[in-house]
Each structure stands twice: as structure tokens, then as C-alpha cells.
Amino acid sequence: MPLAVIALMAAAFGIGTAEFIILGLLPEVSTGMDVSITTAGMLVTGYALGVVFGGPVFTAAALRISRKNMLLTLLIMFIVGNVLSAVAPAYWVLMLGRILAAVCHGAFLGIASVVAADMVPQDKRSRAISLVFTGLTLANIFGTPLGTWMGQSLGWRAPFWVIGLIGVISFVGVAALVPSSPNEAQGRTLHSEISAFRSGQFWLAFAIAGLSMGSLFAAFSYITPLLTDVAGFDSGWMTGLLMIFGVGLVIGNLLGGRFADKYQIGTLLVAQALMVVVLLVFALTAQLPVIAVILLPLMGGAGFGTVPSFMSRVIDSAGEAPTLAAAMASSAANGGIAVGSFLSGLTVEAGWGYTSALIVGAGMAALAIVVTVVSARTERRALVAA
């Protein structure tokens, strides 16, 4: 695999750490900024909105420059966003820094997926995409836990300085290793990119992305109270349990990339079906801590096992206009995450218990199976007709 893909993976590690770090530092940010926990929690919402809306908008505005220059510009925004967060004298400055970093997130992962896929043979495209997203999954194992510890020990600003440094290192790596394509931007216009939106397969791939990620995060949104209040774990176990979950993310992502090149639809269906089974079993056995330890990595693996397939499917369905499509896929995934978290929140607030979040996730995964089957059959009919 080209070293350039490793450079993109390193950047994704920094981006993933930046996304999740705030979850472990809300009390410290609340105290340091003299705002309520609820107000501090809006930093999570602001970041999510930056990913959903900012990524496609920025990608569309930058279509006339090469993808490498787009990646470098996004990394500059990422560095500036995290430095702003580190030095923020007021809450609104911190929010601005988070949104800048989020815009990078939304556009970078999509564009990096296209770049990685273009650097390898056709039969290794999904594997290259999975390596980019491996950086995102490794952030859950190492970046976020270490950053949380650092923030709690040295102050909440310290992790943002380190993440900014990771951004600088990633910038150097991308600048040195990602090949330039001087003529790549010629002929790429917003109209040509949007033309891909007319494809029915394009929208079905978006739905698969949103439902697949939504199913995972519908369950994961309430994983801490589920494990402590229902399974009976002491809060001190949470770091280790979340690292186990992160290991599942990494393995699932890598296996998904390995099989998606040959069995794209099959990989999606197996991962989605596994998610349904795991979440339903988890809901029935949530009070058993040993079973929870077994199911956590399976849940993470099933969730991220879909990522290489749906990303490569979006890129393939976009034809000659993959850049905006890939950024939109990241937005669709994050949109699904927002919907899944919202729906599971409604069931918990209704008094149905934390296990209801697992049921919501299983329902979304089942719906993802239906959409995937429809997509496969539609594609097959189109091939027969041709």
C-alpha cells in the first residue's frame, strides 16, 4: 500500500481524536469556560453540524483546485481550528474552533477516500479506503482515551495543542507523499459533480451509509449508562471497555476493506445482519457483564465493517464525479448518527430504559439490510437491461 495512504490515515487519526475528545472533557470545559454542562455539550452538536453541512459546501467551493491542494487547505483549517480551541478566551471562540475542525472532518475523509482509491488498482480500492478510516478507528483506542487523560491531568486545553501538532505532522506527510495531479481539476465543475445526484444508486448508497452508521451510534450514544447502570460495571472500567469497543472498530473496518473489493454487497449484508443479532442479544442480556464484554467489540466491528463498502459504493455510483459524492457520504453517515442518537434519546426519555437504544439500533440495521437488498436488485436489473 502506498505511503501516501499511511499519511492520510495519520491525518484521519488526528481528525477522529479531535471529534471525540470533547466527550471526555465536558466537565472540565464547563468549569473552565464557566458555562453549564448542557452549554458545553452544544460543542458536540456544533461539530456534528459542521461535518454534515460544512464538508459538502467547502468541497463544492473548492472543486477547481486539485485534490491534494484541497487536502492541504483542509489540514490548515484543522490546525487553525484546534489552535483556536486551545487558546479560546471565550466560549464562542471555542465553538468557532470546533466548527473549523469539523469542516475539515467532513470534507477531508471524503476526498482522502477518493485519493486513496485512485492510488491503487481497482481490486484494492476498498482496502485503501479502509486504511484511511483505520486512522479514525485508532483514535477511539488511543487518541481519545489518552487525550481525555491529558485533559483531566494538564487542563482541557492541552489535548487541543497536541491535536494541532498532529495536524502539522499530517500536513507535512500529505505534502511530501501524496502525488500531485496537475490536470486533475480540469473539467471538474459543480454541475458535473451534481450530475451524479441523478443516479438512484447514488441515493441508495447514501441511505445505506446513514442507516449503517445510525444503527451503531443509536446504541453507542447511551453505552456508558447501559454498562454502569444495567450491566453493573464500575465507572472505572469505562476506559478499558471503550478501548475494547475501539479494537472491534479497527478489526471490523480492516476486514470490511479486505472483503468489500470482491464481495461489496455481501460484506454489507453480513455486517448489517451481525449488527441486528448483536444488538438484539445485547438488549436481552445487558445485565450480564461477561456477555457485554464479548458483544462490545462485535458491535463496533459490525458497525465499521460497512464503511469501506458504502464509501466505495458511493464513489463507484458517482462515475466521473466522485469528489463531492464522497464528502456527501461522510455527511450522510453523520446525519444517520444524529438521527440514531436522537431516536434512541426519545426512547430513553420515554422511560423505556437504556436497552431501548439497542433496539433502535437493531431496527435501523434491519432497515439498512432492506435498502441494501433493494440497491443490489436495482443494480442487477440495470445490468440485465443493458
Coordinates of C-alpha atoms in Angstrom, one line a residue, residues 133-379:
F133 CA -10.7 5.1 8.1
T134 CA -8.4 2.9 10.3
G135 CA -6.9 6.2 11.5
L136 CA -10.4 7.2 12.6
T137 CA -10.9 3.9 14.5
L138 CA -7.5 4.0 16.1
A139 CA -8.4 7.4 17.6
N140 CA -11.1 5.6 19.6
I141 CA -8.5 3.2 21.1
F142 CA -5.5 5.5 21.7
G143 CA -6.3 9.2 20.8
T144 CA -9.4 9.8 22.8
P145 CA -8.5 7.9 26.0
L146 CA -5.0 9.5 26.1
G147 CA -6.4 12.9 25.2
T148 CA -9.0 12.6 27.9
W149 CA -6.4 11.6 30.5
M150 CA -4.2 14.5 29.4
G151 CA -7.1 17.0 29.6
Q152 CA -8.0 15.8 33.1
S153 CA -4.4 16.0 34.2
L154 CA -3.0 19.0 32.5
G155 CA -6.1 21.0 31.7
W156 CA -8.6 20.7 28.9
R157 CA -6.6 23.0 26.5
A158 CA -3.6 20.6 26.4
P159 CA -5.1 18.0 24.1
F160 CA -6.0 20.6 21.5
W161 CA -2.4 21.7 21.3
V162 CA -1.3 18.1 20.7
I163 CA -4.1 17.5 18.1
G164 CA -2.9 20.7 16.4
L165 CA 0.6 19.2 16.3
I166 CA -0.7 16.0 14.8
G167 CA -2.3 18.2 12.1
V168 CA 1.1 19.8 11.4
I169 CA 2.8 16.4 11.0
S170 CA -0.1 15.2 8.8
F171 CA 0.3 18.3 6.6
V172 CA 4.0 17.6 6.1
G173 CA 3.2 13.9 5.3
V174 CA 0.5 14.7 2.8
A175 CA 2.6 17.4 1.1
A176 CA 5.5 15.1 0.8
L177 CA 3.8 11.8 -0.1
V178 CA 0.5 12.4 -1.9
P179 CA 1.2 12.7 -5.6
S180 CA 0.1 15.8 -7.4
S181 CA -2.2 15.6 -10.4
P182 CA -1.9 19.0 -12.2
N183 CA -4.6 18.3 -14.8
E184 CA -7.0 16.6 -12.3
A185 CA -9.1 19.7 -11.7
Q186 CA -9.7 20.5 -15.3
G187 CA -13.3 19.8 -16.4
R188 CA -14.5 19.3 -12.8
T189 CA -17.3 21.8 -12.2
L190 CA -20.1 21.9 -9.6
H191 CA -22.6 21.0 -12.4
S192 CA -20.6 17.9 -13.4
E193 CA -20.3 16.7 -9.8
I194 CA -24.0 17.3 -9.1
S195 CA -24.9 15.3 -12.2
A196 CA -24.1 12.2 -10.2
F197 CA -27.0 13.0 -7.9
R198 CA -29.4 11.9 -10.6
S199 CA -28.4 8.3 -10.1
G200 CA -30.9 6.2 -8.0
Q201 CA -28.0 4.1 -6.8
F202 CA -26.2 7.2 -5.5
W203 CA -29.1 7.9 -3.2
L204 CA -29.5 4.3 -2.1
A205 CA -25.8 4.3 -1.2
F206 CA -26.3 7.4 0.9
A207 CA -29.2 5.7 2.7
I208 CA -27.0 2.7 3.4
A209 CA -24.3 4.9 4.8
G210 CA -26.7 6.8 7.1
L211 CA -28.6 3.7 8.3
S212 CA -25.4 1.7 8.9
M213 CA -23.7 4.4 11.0
G214 CA -27.0 5.4 12.6
S215 CA -27.6 1.9 13.9
L216 CA -24.2 1.8 15.5
F217 CA -24.4 5.2 17.2
A218 CA -28.1 4.8 18.2
A219 CA -26.8 2.1 20.5
F220 CA -23.4 3.7 21.4
S221 CA -24.9 7.0 22.4
Y222 CA -26.0 5.5 25.8
I223 CA -23.4 2.9 26.1
T224 CA -21.9 4.4 29.3
P225 CA -25.1 4.3 31.4
L226 CA -26.0 1.0 29.9
L227 CA -22.7 -0.5 31.1
T228 CA -22.8 1.1 34.5
D229 CA -26.5 1.1 35.4
V230 CA -27.6 -2.0 33.7
A231 CA -24.6 -4.3 33.3
G232 CA -23.2 -3.1 36.7
F233 CA -19.7 -2.1 35.8
D234 CA -17.9 0.4 38.0
S235 CA -17.2 3.7 36.2
G236 CA -13.5 3.0 36.5
W237 CA -13.9 0.2 33.9
M238 CA -15.2 2.5 31.2
T239 CA -11.8 3.5 29.6
G240 CA -10.9 -0.2 29.2
L241 CA -14.4 -1.1 27.9
L242 CA -14.3 1.7 25.4
M243 CA -10.9 0.6 24.2
I244 CA -12.3 -2.9 23.7
F245 CA -15.0 -1.4 21.6
G246 CA -12.4 0.5 19.7
V247 CA -10.5 -2.7 18.9
G248 CA -13.7 -4.0 17.4
L249 CA -13.9 -0.9 15.2
V250 CA -10.4 -1.4 13.8
I251 CA -10.8 -5.1 13.1
G252 CA -14.2 -4.6 11.5
N253 CA -13.0 -1.8 9.3
L254 CA -10.0 -3.8 8.1
L255 CA -12.0 -6.9 7.5
G256 CA -14.6 -4.9 5.7
G257 CA -12.0 -3.4 3.5
R258 CA -10.5 -6.8 2.7
F259 CA -13.7 -8.4 1.6
A260 CA -15.5 -5.4 0.1
D261 CA -13.4 -5.3 -3.1
K262 CA -14.7 -8.8 -4.1
Y263 CA -18.0 -9.0 -2.2
Q264 CA -19.3 -5.5 -1.7
I265 CA -23.0 -6.3 -1.2
G266 CA -22.2 -9.5 0.6
T267 CA -19.9 -7.6 3.0
L268 CA -22.6 -5.0 3.7
L269 CA -25.3 -7.6 4.3
V270 CA -23.2 -9.8 6.6
A271 CA -22.1 -6.8 8.7
Q272 CA -25.7 -5.4 8.9
A273 CA -27.1 -8.8 9.8
L274 CA -24.4 -9.2 12.5
M275 CA -25.4 -5.8 13.9
V276 CA -29.0 -6.8 14.2
V277 CA -28.2 -10.0 16.0
V278 CA -25.6 -8.5 18.3
L279 CA -27.8 -5.6 19.4
L280 CA -30.9 -7.8 20.0
V281 CA -28.8 -10.3 22.1
F282 CA -27.2 -7.3 23.9
A283 CA -30.7 -6.0 24.7
L284 CA -31.8 -9.3 26.2
T285 CA -28.5 -9.9 28.1
A286 CA -27.4 -6.4 29.1
Q287 CA -27.4 -7.2 32.8
L288 CA -24.7 -9.8 32.3
P289 CA -21.3 -8.1 32.3
V290 CA -19.4 -11.0 30.7
I291 CA -21.7 -11.1 27.7
A292 CA -21.4 -7.3 27.4
V293 CA -17.6 -7.6 27.1
I294 CA -18.0 -10.1 24.3
L295 CA -20.6 -8.1 22.4
L296 CA -19.0 -4.7 22.6
P297 CA -16.2 -5.4 20.1
L298 CA -18.7 -7.3 17.9
M299 CA -20.9 -4.3 17.8
G300 CA -18.1 -2.0 16.8
G301 CA -16.8 -4.4 14.2
A302 CA -20.2 -4.9 12.6
G303 CA -20.7 -1.1 12.5
F304 CA -17.4 -0.2 10.9
G305 CA -17.3 -3.3 8.8
T306 CA -19.8 -1.5 6.5
V307 CA -17.7 1.7 6.0
P308 CA -15.3 0.6 3.1
S309 CA -18.3 -0.9 1.2
F310 CA -20.6 2.0 1.4
M311 CA -17.8 4.5 0.7
S312 CA -16.6 2.6 -2.3
R313 CA -20.2 2.2 -3.4
V314 CA -20.8 5.9 -3.3
I315 CA -17.6 6.6 -5.2
D316 CA -18.5 4.0 -7.8
S317 CA -22.1 5.2 -8.3
A318 CA -20.8 8.8 -8.8
G319 CA -19.0 7.8 -12.0
E320 CA -16.7 10.7 -13.1
A321 CA -17.8 13.0 -10.3
P322 CA -16.6 11.3 -7.1
T323 CA -15.2 14.2 -5.0
L324 CA -18.4 15.9 -3.9
A325 CA -20.1 12.5 -3.6
A326 CA -17.5 11.2 -1.2
A327 CA -17.9 14.3 1.0
M328 CA -21.6 13.9 0.9
A329 CA -21.2 10.3 2.0
S330 CA -19.5 11.5 5.2
S331 CA -22.3 13.9 5.7
A332 CA -24.9 11.1 5.2
A333 CA -23.1 8.9 7.7
N334 CA -23.0 11.7 10.3
G335 CA -26.6 12.6 9.5
G336 CA -27.5 9.0 10.3
I337 CA -25.6 9.2 13.5
A338 CA -27.6 12.3 14.5
V339 CA -30.9 10.6 13.7
G340 CA -29.9 7.4 15.5
S341 CA -28.8 9.3 18.6
F342 CA -32.0 11.4 18.5
L343 CA -34.3 8.4 18.2
S344 CA -32.6 6.4 21.0
G345 CA -32.7 9.5 23.1
L346 CA -36.5 9.7 22.6
T347 CA -37.0 6.1 23.8
V348 CA -34.8 6.6 26.8
E349 CA -36.6 9.8 27.8
A350 CA -39.9 8.0 27.4
G351 CA -38.8 5.7 30.2
W352 CA -38.1 2.5 28.1
G353 CA -34.7 2.1 29.6
Y354 CA -31.2 2.2 28.2
T355 CA -31.6 -1.1 26.4
S356 CA -34.2 0.6 24.2
A357 CA -31.3 2.3 22.4
L358 CA -30.1 -1.1 21.4
I359 CA -33.5 -1.9 19.9
V360 CA -33.5 1.4 18.0
G361 CA -30.0 0.5 16.6
A362 CA -31.2 -3.0 15.6
G363 CA -34.2 -1.5 13.8
M364 CA -32.0 0.9 11.8
A365 CA -29.6 -2.0 10.9
A366 CA -32.6 -4.1 9.7
L367 CA -33.8 -1.2 7.6
A368 CA -30.2 -0.9 6.2
I369 CA -30.5 -4.5 5.1
V370 CA -33.7 -3.8 3.2
V371 CA -32.1 -0.8 1.4
T372 CA -29.0 -2.8 0.5
V373 CA -31.1 -5.6 -1.0
V374 CA -33.1 -3.0 -3.0
S375 CA -29.9 -1.4 -4.2
A376 CA -28.5 -4.8 -5.3
R377 CA -31.6 -5.9 -7.1
T378 CA -31.9 -2.5 -8.8
E379 CA -28.3 -2.7 -9.9

